[in-house]
Amino acid sequence: MTTVSLTDVASYLPGEPIPAEFYTDYPGAEDKLRDHPMFKVPPSRHHVAADETNADMVERAVQPLIERHGGNAIRGVDVLLVHSQLPDLPFVGAGTEVARRLGLNPEWLVDVANAGCASFVYMVKLARQILTTTDARTALICNAQSAAGQCFTQSEVRGLAQAAIPGDGCGVGYVTTSAEAPVLDVETRHIGAYAGDMTVALDDGRKYWEPGQSQLRIGFTDASVAKVLARGNRLVPEVVTELCRRLGVATADIDALITNQPNRTFLRNWREALQLPAKRHLNTFDQYGNLFGAAIPITLDRAIRTRQVEDGDLVVLGGFAHAGDFAGALAVRWHGGRG
Amino acid sequence: MREASSTLADIPGLMRIENFGKEELTAHCMELTHAVYPHHQVYGQYCTIHAHVDCPPEQAFDYLRQGHHLEEWTCSLRDFAPSGTPGLWVGQDRLEDDTTIYCKVVANAEALTVDYHCSWDQGETLWMIYLMRVVPAALVLDKPGSVITWTNCRHPYYDDNPHPDKAPRPDRAWVGDFWELFYAGHTVEMNNLKAILEHRHRNGLPVSVAPAKAVGR
């Protein structure tokens, strides 16, 4: 079987860091939950500019890949996969616009709208499948997250405890048919039973596209938050453990675990469950907040740049989506193509 | 009521709906919820296990109440006989050679609790206590049968034999040395208990049996 590598990753964070006070000093801000790790405010995050789109962010995130691998290589990708956490348009994903901006002409182009915070894992799996079963040779996968600076800064949402957690950014991955940084295995699960448990709330009951005054936010009752906590606690260690079982390694032997970055409680629980010391469970929560789907590629890129991930490391990327409707993990034997 | 509240206000560390909102309580509970718990955290100071047993609670209680049944469902307690002190029995714990175990059963038919007050080597201080309770499963699980719970607390004597002089020989292992295996060992015995009770109940046999050795008073 053709070996497929996660050859490189790159990322982009919009604007200057936004301090926690942007939320905590906001008039009427909920402060009673601030001391709790589930809602503890990250010191910093980034927000998209008012006129910045998902395609804008992808275009900027891809630049380092062009510098490192050449414009021809990136323009020549056969596969383009794009996940936009907050689509700019309701009818069409950002994929074709990304292709236009970057001058791509991919045979395969999919705007992925599922797998949320773990969609990077799922897109690597899709890319690997296409690269091993067709004559496609290279893929570009993109995760753009722009909800923080848009949904969560609305006047009535900004004071909620949930608003201070997310951050915006974009991470991209370059996947090739090569053996340099092989994707060793992928474990993914779509869990239909948990579909629809994460909702967007609009207090006046209007559809999100209907005119009205209510401001869109993420809806969670206390009970469903507790359920999501229990599912997340279980799902991520489960998929990572299964992946490691198939690879014949102990979870404690993972050199670098990179998960989605929902909050400190999940990060703590996953690392405990997988018996990893904190320094091997890399996170960017304090710098960038919860980056949703972009968290995994951005955190991986940062880890490589800061030498927290080195050549030869067994890197595991894993996470879960929404209220638990997807979970996935993949393993890569990292060898950076960065010179 | 108001007076009671003012008294409670003087007690540090209370978390009640009156001083913590619902959301804060929920968030605090989430913080306390981990994905995994180390063995020593769960079973270090207390060892509680539980099982559903498909046998009516009265019969399960009646079986546990009779100490001679320990010879059936435990791994290693055998050969109980009266010790000479009323209610106190002495047998062998075959976990270790030449080791006697003293046992007194304290049962409460109303609460369906059966406690075995035991000790190795001597019967004066019964510090090794097995606390068992039968709960009608109809009440707690909405199904027939019994829920049986079993708790041991880590009495200091588990870590430090108070009467090393009473051991049959100096190198005999101490019961407390096995504390780390209590969850496992008691689970094995609970499975025995469940198998015996369910087998007899399922097949319409008497659940309780006469002592192997008739005891003359």
Coordinates of C-alpha atoms in Angstrom, one line a residue, chain A residues 30 32-33 36-39 222 225-226 229 233-234 237 265 268-270 272-274, chain B residues 15 20-38 41:
Chain A
E30 CA -20.5 36.8 34.1
K32 CA -18.9 33.7 39.0
L33 CA -17.6 30.9 36.8
H36 CA -13.6 27.1 37.3
P37 CA -11.3 25.3 34.8
M38 CA -14.2 24.5 32.5
F39 CA -14.7 28.2 32.1
D222 CA -26.3 22.2 32.5
V225 CA -22.8 20.1 29.5
A226 CA -22.4 17.3 32.1
L229 CA -18.0 16.3 29.7
N233 CA -13.7 12.3 28.9
R234 CA -14.4 8.9 27.5
P237 CA -8.9 8.4 25.4
T265 CA -10.5 20.3 32.3
R268 CA -6.1 17.5 32.2
N269 CA -8.5 14.5 31.9
W270 CA -7.2 13.2 28.6
E272 CA -4.4 11.6 32.9
A273 CA -6.3 8.9 31.1
L274 CA -3.5 8.3 28.6
Chain B
M15 CA -21.0 24.5 49.2
F20 CA -23.2 29.0 45.3
G21 CA -25.3 29.3 42.2
K22 CA -26.4 26.3 40.3
E23 CA -24.0 27.0 37.5
E24 CA -21.0 27.4 39.9
L25 CA -21.9 24.1 41.6
T26 CA -22.1 22.4 38.2
A27 CA -18.8 23.9 37.1
H28 CA -17.2 22.8 40.4
C29 CA -18.5 19.3 40.0
M30 CA -17.1 19.2 36.5
E31 CA -13.7 20.1 37.8
L32 CA -14.0 17.2 40.2
T33 CA -14.9 14.8 37.4
H34 CA -11.9 13.1 35.8
A35 CA -11.7 10.6 33.0
V36 CA -9.8 8.1 35.1
Y37 CA -9.0 7.7 38.8
P38 CA -5.8 6.0 40.1
Q41 CA -7.4 7.1 45.1

